[in-house]
Structures are given as structure tokens and as C-alpha cells.
Short mmCIF file of C-alpha atoms (C1' of nucleotides) in Angstrom, two decimals:
data_model
loop_
_atom_site.label_atom_id
_atom_site.label_comp_id
_atom_site.label_asym_id
_atom_site.label_seq_id
_atom_site.Cartn_x
_atom_site.Cartn_y
_atom_site.Cartn_z
CA MET A 373 -29.64 -6.16 4.75
CA LYS A 374 -28.55 -7.37 8.11
CA ARG A 375 -25.23 -6.17 9.33
CA THR A 376 -22.86 -7.24 12.03
CA LYS A 377 -20.55 -4.42 12.98
CA SER A 378 -17.27 -6.19 13.45
CA SER A 379 -15.23 -5.08 16.43
CA VAL A 380 -11.79 -5.13 14.83
CA ILE A 381 -11.08 -3.85 11.35
CA PRO A 382 -7.91 -5.27 9.74
CA SER A 383 -5.19 -2.72 8.95
CA SER A 384 -5.37 -3.43 5.24
CA VAL A 385 -9.03 -2.45 5.32
CA VAL A 386 -8.49 0.64 7.51
CA ARG A 387 -5.94 1.93 5.03
CA ARG A 388 -8.46 1.68 2.22
CA LEU A 389 -11.19 3.25 4.36
CA THR A 390 -9.02 6.37 4.54
CA GLU A 391 -9.02 6.41 0.75
CA TYR A 392 -12.76 5.94 0.54
CA LEU A 393 -13.13 8.88 2.87
CA ALA A 394 -10.84 11.07 0.76
CA TYR A 395 -12.87 10.04 -2.26
CA ALA A 396 -16.22 10.75 -0.58
CA GLN A 397 -14.91 14.14 0.48
CA THR A 398 -14.17 15.11 -3.11
CA PHE A 399 -17.92 15.26 -3.68
CA GLY A 400 -17.98 18.37 -1.54
CA ASN A 401 -20.90 19.66 0.45
CA GLU A 402 -23.28 20.58 -2.36
CA ASN A 403 -26.96 20.02 -1.87
CA GLY A 404 -28.70 17.19 -3.63
CA ASP A 405 -28.28 13.64 -2.53
CA GLN A 406 -25.53 11.94 -4.39
CA TRP A 407 -25.08 8.22 -4.70
CA VAL A 408 -22.06 6.19 -5.61
CA SER A 409 -21.80 2.49 -6.44
CA SER A 410 -19.07 0.10 -5.35
CA ARG A 411 -18.13 -0.14 -9.02
CA GLU A 412 -17.54 3.61 -9.27
CA ILE A 413 -15.49 3.74 -6.09
CA ALA A 414 -13.44 0.77 -7.27
CA GLN A 415 -12.77 2.36 -10.62
CA ALA A 416 -11.67 5.64 -9.08
CA LEU A 417 -9.26 3.96 -6.68
CA GLY A 418 -7.99 1.08 -8.78
CA LEU A 419 -9.71 -1.71 -6.84
CA THR A 420 -12.36 -4.34 -7.52
CA SER A 421 -15.97 -3.67 -6.57
CA SER A 422 -15.84 -6.84 -4.50
CA THR A 423 -13.09 -5.41 -2.33
CA VAL A 424 -15.03 -2.20 -1.85
CA ARG A 425 -18.20 -3.97 -0.75
CA GLN A 426 -16.27 -6.32 1.48
CA ASP A 427 -14.45 -3.37 3.09
CA LEU A 428 -17.62 -1.35 3.62
CA SER A 429 -19.23 -4.32 5.31
CA HIS A 430 -16.87 -3.59 8.22
CA ILE A 431 -18.47 -0.25 8.97
CA ASP A 432 -21.87 0.49 10.37
CA PHE A 433 -23.47 1.67 7.14
CA CYS A 434 -25.63 0.08 4.49
CA GLY A 435 -25.89 0.70 0.79
CA ILE A 436 -29.12 0.27 -1.09
CA SER A 437 -29.65 -2.18 -3.91
CA LYS A 438 -29.67 -0.59 -7.32
CA ARG A 439 -28.61 2.81 -5.99
CA GLY A 440 -25.37 2.22 -4.19
CA TYR A 441 -24.11 4.24 -1.22
CA HIS A 442 -25.40 7.61 -0.11
CA VAL A 443 -22.28 9.78 -0.29
CA LYS A 444 -23.02 12.04 2.67
CA GLY A 445 -23.95 9.16 4.92
CA LEU A 446 -20.96 7.12 3.89
CA ARG A 447 -18.69 10.06 4.52
CA ALA A 448 -20.16 10.69 7.96
CA VAL A 449 -19.76 7.08 9.05
CA LEU A 450 -16.22 6.87 7.69
CA GLU A 451 -15.31 10.09 9.49
CA ASP A 452 -16.63 8.62 12.68
CA THR A 453 -14.93 5.26 12.19
CA LEU A 454 -11.60 6.87 11.42
CA GLY A 455 -11.81 9.52 14.09
CA ALA A 456 -11.73 12.21 11.43
CA ASN A 457 -14.33 14.28 13.23
CA SER A 458 -12.51 14.12 16.55
CA VAL A 459 -10.07 16.73 17.69
CA TRP A 460 -6.62 15.34 18.39
CA ARG A 461 -3.95 17.18 20.30
CA VAL A 462 -0.62 16.72 18.58
CA ALA A 463 3.02 17.53 19.33
CA VAL A 464 5.82 17.46 16.78
CA VAL A 465 9.31 16.52 17.90
CA GLY A 466 12.06 17.61 15.52
CA ALA A 467 11.97 21.06 13.95
CA GLY A 468 13.95 20.25 10.82
CA ASN A 469 12.50 20.85 7.37
CA LEU A 470 9.97 18.08 7.65
CA GLY A 471 8.87 18.81 11.19
CA MET A 472 8.43 22.51 10.43
CA ALA A 473 6.49 21.79 7.26
CA ILE A 474 4.12 19.53 9.13
CA ALA A 475 3.67 21.97 11.96
CA GLN A 476 2.76 24.70 9.46
CA ASN A 477 0.52 22.59 7.29
CA ASP A 478 -3.04 23.82 7.66
CA GLU A 479 -4.46 20.64 6.16
CA PHE A 480 -3.83 18.72 9.34
CA ARG A 481 -5.65 21.27 11.48
CA GLU A 482 -8.59 21.20 9.08
CA ARG A 483 -8.82 17.48 9.63
CA GLY A 484 -8.79 17.69 13.39
CA PHE A 485 -5.10 17.19 14.07
CA HIS A 486 -4.26 20.27 16.12
CA ILE A 487 -0.54 20.77 16.46
CA ILE A 488 -0.01 22.65 19.69
CA GLY A 489 3.64 22.01 20.45
CA VAL A 490 6.89 21.81 18.46
CA PHE A 491 10.14 20.67 20.05
CA ASP A 492 13.79 20.39 19.11
CA LYS A 493 16.99 19.72 21.01
CA ASP A 494 18.96 22.25 18.95
CA ALA A 495 19.22 25.48 20.95
CA ALA A 496 19.57 27.42 17.70
CA LYS A 497 16.08 26.37 16.69
CA VAL A 498 14.41 26.97 20.04
CA GLY A 499 12.33 30.14 19.95
CA ARG A 500 11.73 30.18 16.22
CA SER A 501 8.15 30.86 15.18
CA VAL A 502 5.98 28.17 13.69
CA GLY A 503 2.72 29.87 12.82
CA PRO A 504 1.33 30.92 16.21
CA LEU A 505 3.72 28.61 18.11
CA LYS A 506 7.36 28.79 19.06
CA VAL A 507 9.80 25.91 18.99
CA GLN A 508 10.51 24.71 22.52
CA HIS A 509 13.44 22.74 23.83
CA VAL A 510 12.93 19.01 24.03
CA SER A 511 13.52 19.10 27.78
CA ALA A 512 10.16 20.88 28.12
CA MET A 513 8.35 18.21 26.16
CA PRO A 514 7.40 15.68 28.87
CA ASP A 515 5.69 18.25 31.10
CA PHE A 516 4.00 19.84 28.11
CA VAL A 517 2.69 16.53 26.79
CA SER A 518 1.24 15.42 30.10
CA GLY A 519 0.06 18.91 31.07
CA GLU A 520 -1.64 19.65 27.78
CA GLY A 521 -3.05 16.17 27.32
CA ILE A 522 -1.31 15.49 24.03
CA ASP A 523 -2.78 12.45 22.25
CA ILE A 524 -0.38 12.03 19.36
CA GLY A 525 3.35 12.58 18.97
CA ILE A 526 4.93 13.03 15.57
CA VAL A 527 8.55 11.88 15.52
CA ALA A 528 10.56 13.81 12.93
CA VAL A 529 14.08 13.46 14.30
CA PRO A 530 17.15 11.63 12.94
CA ALA A 531 17.00 7.84 13.11
CA ALA A 532 19.46 7.53 15.97
CA ALA A 533 17.31 9.71 18.24
CA ALA A 534 13.92 8.25 17.33
CA GLN A 535 13.50 5.52 19.93
CA GLY A 536 14.62 7.82 22.74
CA VAL A 537 12.12 10.49 21.72
CA ALA A 538 9.41 7.86 21.41
CA ASP A 539 10.15 6.54 24.89
CA LEU A 540 9.81 10.05 26.31
CA LEU A 541 6.53 10.58 24.47
CA ILE A 542 5.20 7.28 25.75
CA ALA A 543 6.28 7.97 29.32
CA SER A 544 4.51 11.32 29.10
CA GLY A 545 1.26 9.69 28.08
CA VAL A 546 0.70 9.90 24.33
CA ARG A 547 -1.64 7.29 22.88
CA GLY A 548 -0.21 7.17 19.39
CA ILE A 549 2.96 7.98 17.45
CA LEU A 550 3.43 8.88 13.82
CA ASN A 551 6.98 7.86 13.00
CA LEU A 552 8.59 9.78 10.17
CA SER A 553 12.11 8.75 11.10
CA LEU A 554 14.02 6.05 9.32
CA SER A 555 14.31 3.92 12.41
CA HIS A 556 11.73 1.38 13.57
CA ILE A 557 10.14 2.31 16.89
CA ILE A 558 9.11 -0.19 19.55
CA THR A 559 6.18 0.68 21.82
CA PRO A 560 4.02 -1.07 24.40
CA ARG A 561 0.82 -2.48 22.92
CA ARG A 562 -1.33 0.30 24.33
CA VAL A 563 0.53 2.91 22.25
CA GLN A 564 -0.18 2.71 18.53
CA VAL A 565 2.47 3.46 15.92
CA VAL A 566 2.09 4.20 12.26
CA GLU A 567 5.25 4.42 10.18
CA ALA A 568 5.34 6.94 7.36
CA ARG A 569 8.78 7.22 5.86
CA LEU A 570 9.22 9.20 2.70
CA THR A 571 12.68 7.80 2.10
CA CYS A 572 11.35 4.25 2.21
CA SER A 573 8.57 5.18 -0.20
CA LEU A 574 11.13 6.69 -2.58
CA LEU A 575 13.26 3.54 -2.37
CA GLU A 576 10.23 1.38 -3.08
CA LEU A 577 9.59 3.55 -6.10
CA SER A 578 13.17 3.40 -7.29
CA HIS A 579 13.17 -0.39 -7.04
CA ARG A 580 9.97 -0.59 -9.03
CA ILE A 581 11.33 1.73 -11.72
CA LYS A 582 14.54 -0.26 -11.93
CA TYR A 583 12.74 -3.55 -12.44
CA ALA A 584 9.63 -2.32 -14.19
CA ARG A 585 10.64 -3.56 -17.61
CA LYS A 586 11.08 -7.12 -16.39
CA GLU A 587 7.74 -7.11 -14.64
CA ASN A 588 5.74 -5.66 -17.47
CA LYS A 589 6.92 -8.05 -20.13
CA MET B 657 23.44 -22.79 -0.33
CA LYS B 658 22.02 -22.62 -3.76
CA ARG B 659 20.08 -19.54 -4.66
CA THR B 660 17.65 -18.63 -7.35
CA LYS B 661 17.41 -14.88 -7.76
CA SER B 662 13.73 -14.35 -8.34
CA SER B 663 12.84 -11.85 -11.02
CA VAL B 664 9.93 -10.13 -9.30
CA ILE B 665 9.91 -9.21 -5.63
CA PRO B 666 6.44 -8.75 -4.12
CA SER B 667 5.64 -5.26 -2.84
CA SER B 668 5.20 -6.47 0.71
CA VAL B 669 8.77 -7.77 0.62
CA VAL B 670 10.21 -4.67 -1.07
CA ARG B 671 8.77 -2.51 1.67
CA ARG B 672 10.53 -4.56 4.30
CA LEU B 673 13.77 -4.57 2.29
CA THR B 674 13.80 -0.79 2.66
CA GLU B 675 13.65 -1.29 6.42
CA TYR B 676 16.43 -3.87 6.40
CA LEU B 677 18.54 -1.37 4.51
CA ALA B 678 17.83 1.40 7.01
CA TYR B 679 18.75 -1.03 9.76
CA ALA B 680 21.97 -2.15 8.05
CA GLN B 681 22.91 1.48 7.56
CA THR B 682 22.68 2.18 11.29
CA PHE B 683 25.80 0.03 11.71
CA GLY B 684 27.75 2.82 10.04
CA ASN B 685 30.98 2.42 8.14
CA GLU B 686 33.32 1.41 10.95
CA ASN B 687 36.00 -1.11 10.24
CA GLY B 688 35.70 -4.62 11.49
CA ASP B 689 33.38 -7.06 9.89
CA GLN B 690 30.06 -7.12 11.59
CA TRP B 691 27.54 -9.88 11.36
CA VAL B 692 23.86 -9.91 12.10
CA SER B 693 21.46 -12.84 12.39
CA SER B 694 17.92 -13.05 11.08
CA ARG B 695 16.84 -13.24 14.72
CA GLU B 696 18.50 -9.92 15.55
CA ILE B 697 17.06 -8.18 12.52
CA ALA B 698 13.63 -9.55 13.33
CA GLN B 699 13.82 -8.35 16.91
CA ALA B 700 14.90 -4.86 15.91
CA LEU B 701 12.09 -4.48 13.40
CA GLY B 702 9.28 -6.35 15.11
CA LEU B 703 9.17 -9.32 12.70
CA THR B 704 9.78 -13.05 12.88
CA SER B 705 13.15 -14.46 11.88
CA SER B 706 11.33 -16.64 9.37
CA THR B 707 10.01 -13.59 7.56
CA VAL B 708 13.46 -12.05 7.48
CA ARG B 709 15.09 -15.16 5.98
CA GLN B 710 12.27 -15.59 3.51
CA ASP B 711 12.56 -11.96 2.44
CA LEU B 712 16.33 -12.08 2.07
CA SER B 713 16.00 -15.16 -0.12
CA HIS B 714 14.65 -12.78 -2.77
CA ILE B 715 17.92 -10.91 -3.10
CA ASP B 716 21.20 -12.09 -4.52
CA PHE B 717 23.02 -12.53 -1.24
CA CYS B 718 23.75 -15.44 1.06
CA GLY B 719 24.13 -15.61 4.78
CA ILE B 720 26.43 -18.10 6.44
CA SER B 721 25.29 -20.76 8.86
CA LYS B 722 26.03 -19.99 12.48
CA ARG B 723 27.22 -16.48 11.69
CA GLY B 724 24.32 -14.80 9.95
CA TYR B 725 24.62 -12.03 7.38
CA HIS B 726 27.66 -9.91 6.72
CA VAL B 727 26.37 -6.40 7.35
CA LYS B 728 28.43 -4.57 4.73
CA GLY B 729 27.65 -7.08 2.03
CA LEU B 730 23.96 -7.15 2.89
CA ARG B 731 23.84 -3.40 2.80
CA ALA B 732 25.57 -3.24 -0.58
CA VAL B 733 23.21 -5.76 -2.16
CA LEU B 734 20.13 -4.09 -0.69
CA GLU B 735 21.33 -0.72 -1.96
CA ASP B 736 21.70 -2.21 -5.39
CA THR B 737 18.36 -3.99 -5.32
CA LEU B 738 16.53 -0.90 -4.16
CA GLY B 739 18.37 1.49 -6.46
CA ALA B 740 19.71 3.34 -3.42
CA ASN B 741 23.12 3.75 -5.02
CA SER B 742 21.68 5.13 -8.24
CA VAL B 743 21.24 8.81 -8.89
CA TRP B 744 17.65 9.77 -9.61
CA ARG B 745 16.62 13.06 -11.12
CA VAL B 746 13.56 14.37 -9.33
CA ALA B 747 11.10 17.23 -9.80
CA VAL B 748 8.66 18.42 -7.15
CA VAL B 749 5.32 19.85 -8.23
CA GLY B 750 3.60 21.97 -5.60
CA ALA B 751 5.61 24.47 -3.55
CA GLY B 752 3.38 24.51 -0.48
CA ASN B 753 4.74 23.67 2.94
CA LEU B 754 5.22 20.03 2.16
CA GLY B 755 6.70 20.48 -1.30
CA MET B 756 9.16 23.09 -0.05
CA ALA B 757 10.18 20.94 2.90
CA ILE B 758 10.89 18.02 0.63
CA ALA B 759 12.80 20.13 -1.84
CA GLN B 760 15.00 21.43 0.98
CA ASN B 761 15.53 18.13 2.72
CA ASP B 762 19.17 17.11 2.37
CA GLU B 763 18.41 13.53 3.34
CA PHE B 764 16.94 12.82 -0.07
CA ARG B 765 20.00 14.10 -1.91
CA GLU B 766 22.23 12.01 0.33
CA ARG B 767 20.30 8.97 -0.75
CA GLY B 768 20.56 9.68 -4.44
CA PHE B 769 17.30 11.51 -5.00
CA HIS B 770 18.47 14.78 -6.55
CA ILE B 771 15.75 17.38 -6.66
CA ILE B 772 16.53 19.64 -9.55
CA GLY B 773 13.23 21.35 -10.24
CA VAL B 774 10.37 22.78 -8.15
CA PHE B 775 7.14 23.97 -9.73
CA ASP B 776 3.96 25.72 -8.66
CA LYS B 777 1.05 27.30 -10.49
CA ASP B 778 0.80 30.17 -8.00
CA ALA B 779 2.54 33.22 -9.50
CA ALA B 780 3.24 34.51 -6.00
CA LYS B 781 5.43 31.48 -5.32
CA VAL B 782 7.28 31.49 -8.63
CA GLY B 783 10.81 32.82 -8.19
CA ARG B 784 11.17 31.98 -4.53
CA SER B 785 14.44 30.31 -3.58
CA VAL B 786 14.57 26.68 -2.57
CA GLY B 787 18.18 26.08 -1.62
CA PRO B 788 20.06 26.57 -4.89
CA LEU B 789 16.88 26.37 -6.97
CA LYS B 790 14.07 28.75 -7.73
CA VAL B 791 10.39 27.83 -7.95
CA GLN B 792 9.28 27.77 -11.59
CA HIS B 793 5.81 28.09 -13.02
CA VAL B 794 4.08 24.81 -13.79
CA SER B 795 3.82 25.75 -17.44
CA ALA B 796 7.60 25.30 -17.69
CA MET B 797 7.46 21.83 -16.22
CA PRO B 798 6.89 19.62 -19.31
CA ASP B 799 9.87 21.01 -21.22
CA PHE B 800 12.03 20.90 -18.10
CA VAL B 801 11.12 17.29 -17.35
CA SER B 802 11.81 16.02 -20.84
CA GLY B 803 14.83 18.28 -21.36
CA GLU B 804 16.50 17.43 -18.06
CA GLY B 805 15.61 13.76 -18.17
CA ILE B 806 13.67 13.76 -14.94
CA ASP B 807 13.02 10.21 -13.67
CA ILE B 808 10.70 10.84 -10.75
CA GLY B 809 7.95 13.39 -10.14
CA ILE B 810 6.77 14.17 -6.63
CA VAL B 811 3.16 15.34 -6.58
CA ALA B 812 2.52 17.67 -3.64
CA VAL B 813 -0.49 19.62 -4.90
CA PRO B 814 -4.11 19.74 -3.66
CA ALA B 815 -6.16 16.62 -4.38
CA ALA B 816 -8.21 18.21 -7.13
CA ALA B 817 -5.11 19.04 -9.18
CA ALA B 818 -3.22 15.78 -8.63
CA GLN B 819 -4.35 13.72 -11.62
CA GLY B 820 -3.80 16.61 -14.01
CA VAL B 821 -0.27 17.16 -12.76
CA ALA B 822 0.41 13.44 -12.94
CA ASP B 823 -0.81 13.31 -16.54
CA LEU B 824 1.57 16.13 -17.45
CA LEU B 825 4.46 14.40 -15.73
CA ILE B 826 3.69 11.15 -17.50
CA ALA B 827 3.38 12.83 -20.89
CA SER B 828 6.75 14.48 -20.28
CA GLY B 829 8.40 11.16 -19.65
CA VAL B 830 8.82 10.46 -15.93
CA ARG B 831 9.14 6.82 -14.97
CA GLY B 832 7.75 7.05 -11.47
CA ILE B 833 5.55 9.23 -9.31
CA LEU B 834 5.53 9.72 -5.56
CA ASN B 835 2.01 10.84 -4.73
CA LEU B 836 1.67 12.90 -1.58
CA SER B 837 -1.75 14.25 -2.49
CA LEU B 838 -4.94 12.94 -1.02
CA SER B 839 -6.27 11.83 -4.38
CA HIS B 840 -5.60 8.47 -6.01
CA ILE B 841 -3.60 8.76 -9.22
CA ILE B 842 -4.09 6.54 -12.26
CA THR B 843 -1.10 5.85 -14.51
CA PRO B 844 -0.23 3.56 -17.40
CA ARG B 845 1.52 0.37 -16.28
CA ARG B 846 4.93 1.56 -17.39
CA VAL B 847 4.82 4.44 -14.89
CA GLN B 848 5.13 3.35 -11.27
CA VAL B 849 3.27 5.11 -8.46
CA VAL B 850 3.85 4.97 -4.74
CA GLU B 851 1.31 6.67 -2.52
CA ALA B 852 2.56 8.36 0.65
CA ARG B 853 -0.14 10.36 2.32
CA LEU B 854 0.49 11.75 5.74
CA THR B 855 -3.17 12.54 6.29
CA CYS B 856 -4.12 8.93 5.61
CA SER B 857 -1.44 7.73 8.01
CA LEU B 858 -2.76 10.08 10.68
CA LEU B 859 -6.30 8.81 10.11
CA GLU B 860 -5.11 5.23 10.39
CA LEU B 861 -3.46 6.18 13.65
CA SER B 862 -6.54 7.95 14.96
CA HIS B 863 -8.71 4.93 14.17
CA ARG B 864 -6.29 2.65 15.97
CA ILE B 865 -6.20 4.92 19.01
CA LYS B 866 -9.97 5.14 19.09
CA TYR B 867 -10.44 1.38 19.03
CA ALA B 868 -7.25 0.34 20.82
CA ARG B 869 -8.95 -0.54 24.06
CA LYS B 870 -11.32 -2.98 22.38
CA GLU B 871 -8.50 -4.64 20.50
CA ASN B 872 -6.15 -5.03 23.40
CA LYS B 873 -8.69 -6.54 25.77
"C1'" DT C 69 -41.95 -5.63 -13.42
"C1'" DA C 70 -36.92 -6.16 -14.93
"C1'" DG C 71 -32.46 -4.97 -14.12
"C1'" DA C 72 -28.91 -3.30 -11.29
"C1'" DT C 73 -26.47 -3.47 -7.19
"C1'" DT C 74 -26.17 -4.79 -2.67
"C1'" DG C 75 -24.24 -8.03 1.38
"C1'" DT C 76 -22.42 -12.38 2.09
"C1'" DT C 77 -20.58 -16.91 1.27
"C1'" DA C 78 -17.21 -19.75 -0.80
"C1'" DA C 79 -13.09 -20.14 -3.65
"C1'" DT C 80 -8.78 -18.49 -4.78
"C1'" DC C 81 -4.77 -16.37 -4.13
"C1'" DG C 82 -0.77 -14.62 -1.66
"C1'" DA C 83 1.85 -13.77 2.55
"C1'" DT C 84 3.52 -15.32 6.92
"C1'" DT C 85 5.06 -18.72 9.99
"C1'" DA C 86 6.76 -23.25 11.47
"C1'" DA C 87 9.77 -26.85 10.89
"C1'" DC C 88 13.89 -29.04 9.62
"C1'" DA C 89 17.77 -30.86 6.82
"C1'" DA C 90 22.03 -28.76 5.44
"C1'" DT C 91 26.16 -26.79 7.04
"C1'" DC C 92 29.64 -23.70 8.87
"C1'" DT D 601 32.93 -31.99 17.26
"C1'" DA D 602 28.43 -29.76 18.85
"C1'" DG D 603 25.49 -26.11 18.42
"C1'" DA D 604 23.68 -22.31 16.02
"C1'" DT D 605 21.79 -20.44 12.08
"C1'" DT D 606 21.01 -20.69 7.41
"C1'" DG D 607 17.77 -21.59 3.00
"C1'" DT D 608 13.82 -23.91 1.75
"C1'" DT D 609 9.65 -26.62 1.98
"C1'" DA D 610 5.17 -27.29 3.76
"C1'" DA D 611 1.45 -25.64 6.70
"C1'" DT D 612 -1.17 -21.97 8.26
"C1'" DC D 613 -3.21 -17.86 8.11
"C1'" DG D 614 -5.32 -13.82 6.11
"C1'" DA D 615 -6.77 -10.99 2.21
"C1'" DT D 616 -8.83 -10.62 -2.26
"C1'" DT D 617 -11.90 -12.02 -5.71
"C1'" DA D 618 -15.84 -14.47 -7.77
"C1'" DA D 619 -20.39 -15.73 -7.58
"C1'" DC D 620 -25.07 -15.29 -6.43
"C1'" DA D 621 -29.41 -14.94 -3.73
"C1'" DA D 622 -31.75 -11.00 -1.86
"C1'" DT D 623 -33.91 -6.82 -2.94
"C1'" DC D 624 -34.88 -2.05 -4.14
#
DNA sequence: TAGATTGTTAATCGATTAACAATC
DNA sequence: TAGATTGTTAATCGATTAACAATC
């Protein structure tokens, strides 16, 4: 079928594409061509098959009538679309529990997010080992980010410090920020931000638990 | 003005309520009544004032013409609506980097999420200290969850194990699950799930960086 | 071939924004 | 009072779902 590769993919779709990729990756690398239908994907992820087909129409990949989508091909195109096969240079600011855990998490490296700098303003934390790295003082961050060509900054500092850290990262040339702090961060349009706040997710969950009975009947 | 307290708040609104709460909390506890307008909130969080007023119409709290919203009152009602002033009993399954970081993170306890059990299936990890707790073997989890009246399970295990762990948690009586694993989790309607996957957020960010130029002009 | 599944269009549904009377 | 800001209604916008011709 004909296909127009749309230039901009809506955020709601991009978020699901990351789930399709995770799903396609669960098939592993075994030999033998495997196929998956929009119905199967939908079932596994709690969506409708219509949504899946509509979403996949945004990427440069075609399914085949009666067979579905070739898993390996789908996975390759999703990896490309999402930048999952690129190597990204990442710095973490904030060496608290969360920052340290992220810096030590091998999963990110496996997926191309190479953490090559960890910073904190607390002198007591400076010098501590984080895998092969050592925590550096925040004052060294701007030179490091521009010198090392850091693409992504992960902000894992207290809310009150978040915007200041973000401003420094932006001034030093990062292209994207993952914000784990509780505070909303404002950036120029050229610098992308994704917010990922565990506390907010927990609050969303606690609200839903509290009112679940009313919703469900 | 008259107000109908709606029984179900849409997810999109709940997510923003958590941000309004974080914002209201930045005002601290100082004396002196402080007021904030929908315009100010909108500006701080990158929304329109219309969205803010519409969202706040879902909660049981009124602003006052020409003054705006009383910060303390707003905060109290949001805390109530979101269950942020409740105490939740939480268990973490998976004592890898991420699970351990979460279990040690004081911020959660401060916000009423009391982590009182940490589990892993790896014998080498069992017995390790996590603050005042010790990692227990997963086989002890069902009895612990039902015995201790755990409300929320946090799933921080590899994707392949996630659904199995979730099923155990559900069978043992949790009311909600925070899923940090890469795999989608299916639950009965009475058990709420919120997905919070850092890898997916990073992929969303990497896609946006990759295609930012095209979007912005 | 017949049946299953795609890609796409159109219909529905929900969320955001604009506008404005009410009012402090 | 006059002006600012609310709560709410209506309009717009976008996202999801249903339906179906195309086709492998």
C-alpha cells in the first residue's frame, strides 16, 4: 500500500511507539521470521487494533495483508524512528539516590544512552565513584558539557534548583533534558524536555486507588 | 460560584493536578495568605489559564474573583484529592539499582508513600540493608503483602518477569501498581496501574531531538 | 480461491481553548 | 465604582475508534 511518511509524529503516538518497540524487542533475536498482527500488538498492550495500525502508519514501514508486520523489520524501523540505535552522550546532574541509580543503570547504556558525567553541588559527594566515573562538582559541568559534546542532560536535583541547572545545561549546549525533578522546567523551543516524575506518578496512582470504587461501579 | 464536584476526574486532568500541587507546595508554609491566579499558574507550568481554571473546576475548591486561588486552601484540597495526605503502604519488588534507589529515597516517605518491604529473587541480594529494611526473597512477598496490608506494589524487575510479579502482587491484595519495567502489565479493573518507564521517556526525548529541526522550522 | 489483515477514510469521542457573564 | 479574574458554556482542535475497500 502507498505510504506517506508524515514529517511530525504527535507525542501521543511517539509514546506508544516506544511501547511497540519494547514489545518487538521481547521477541529477541532468534532466527526464523516472525510476524505479528495489529490485533496481537493491541491485545498485549491494552489498545485497539485500529490505534495500532493508525500509529504505525506514521512510520516508514508497511505490514502485509493477512500476515501482519514483520517483527525484525518493524523493530529496526522503530529503533531508527526513536533514535534507539543512535549513541547519545548524557550527563546526570544530582548525585542523590535517584541520580546515582540512573548513572549506574546498565540498561540505559545498552540502549545507547551513554552516561559520561555525573555532577553534584555537594562537596561531600564530589569524588565518589559511580561505576567507572567519579562525581564532579557542578561548577565543572558547563565546560564538560560543551567540551564533551553532551546531547542530553538528566536533571535529578531538588525542585528549587531544577530551573537553574536546566539553564546551565541549555547554555552549555544540550539538545534535550530529562526532568526528574518535581518542578516544571522552561526551555527555548530548540531544547526538548520530557518530564518523568515518579512522585507525580505515585500521586496519580494514589488518586486512582482512592476513587477506584466510584469509577468501577 | 456554584460548583458541582464531579465524581470522575479524567487522567489528563489528574496528571496536571499533581503539577499544580507541586507548584502550590513551592510556596512553602510561611505565614501570610498568599494568592495565585490561573494566569500565574499557567505561566509557571506552560499551560493556558483556561486549562487551569477548567482543571480546578473538577476539585471541591473555589477561587475568588479578582484575587485568584488561596494557595494554602488549594494545596490542602489538592492533597486530599490526590491522596497526598494519606499514608500508603508500599512494597518494592526488584532490588536492582532502580529498586534500591527508590527504596532509599526519603522523598517518597515524606509524601506518604512508606516503603516497608523490598524483595528480589536473587539470593545474593537477599539480606542486604536498605535503610532500616533488609531485602527479602520474593517467595516471602505474598504473605508479607497480605499480612502487612500493602496498598501499592512497585515493579522494578526485568521486563520478562514483570507480569508474573504483578500477578503475585494482585493475588496478594495490592490495590495499585507502579510499573517501572519495560513491559506492559495487565490487571483486573479493580487494580490500578500507572506506567513510569524511564527508558521510554528517554526514547521519546531522543526522537524529539532527532526531529526537532524539522518541527521547529 | 476465500478469508484474514492491512492502510485509510470518516465518524465519534474527548480535551483544550476562547469567550463572556458573574462578581469580588 | 472600575477592573480583574473567576466559573462555565460553546467552539475548536486533536486523538481514538469504526468501517471497509484493497490485497496478499
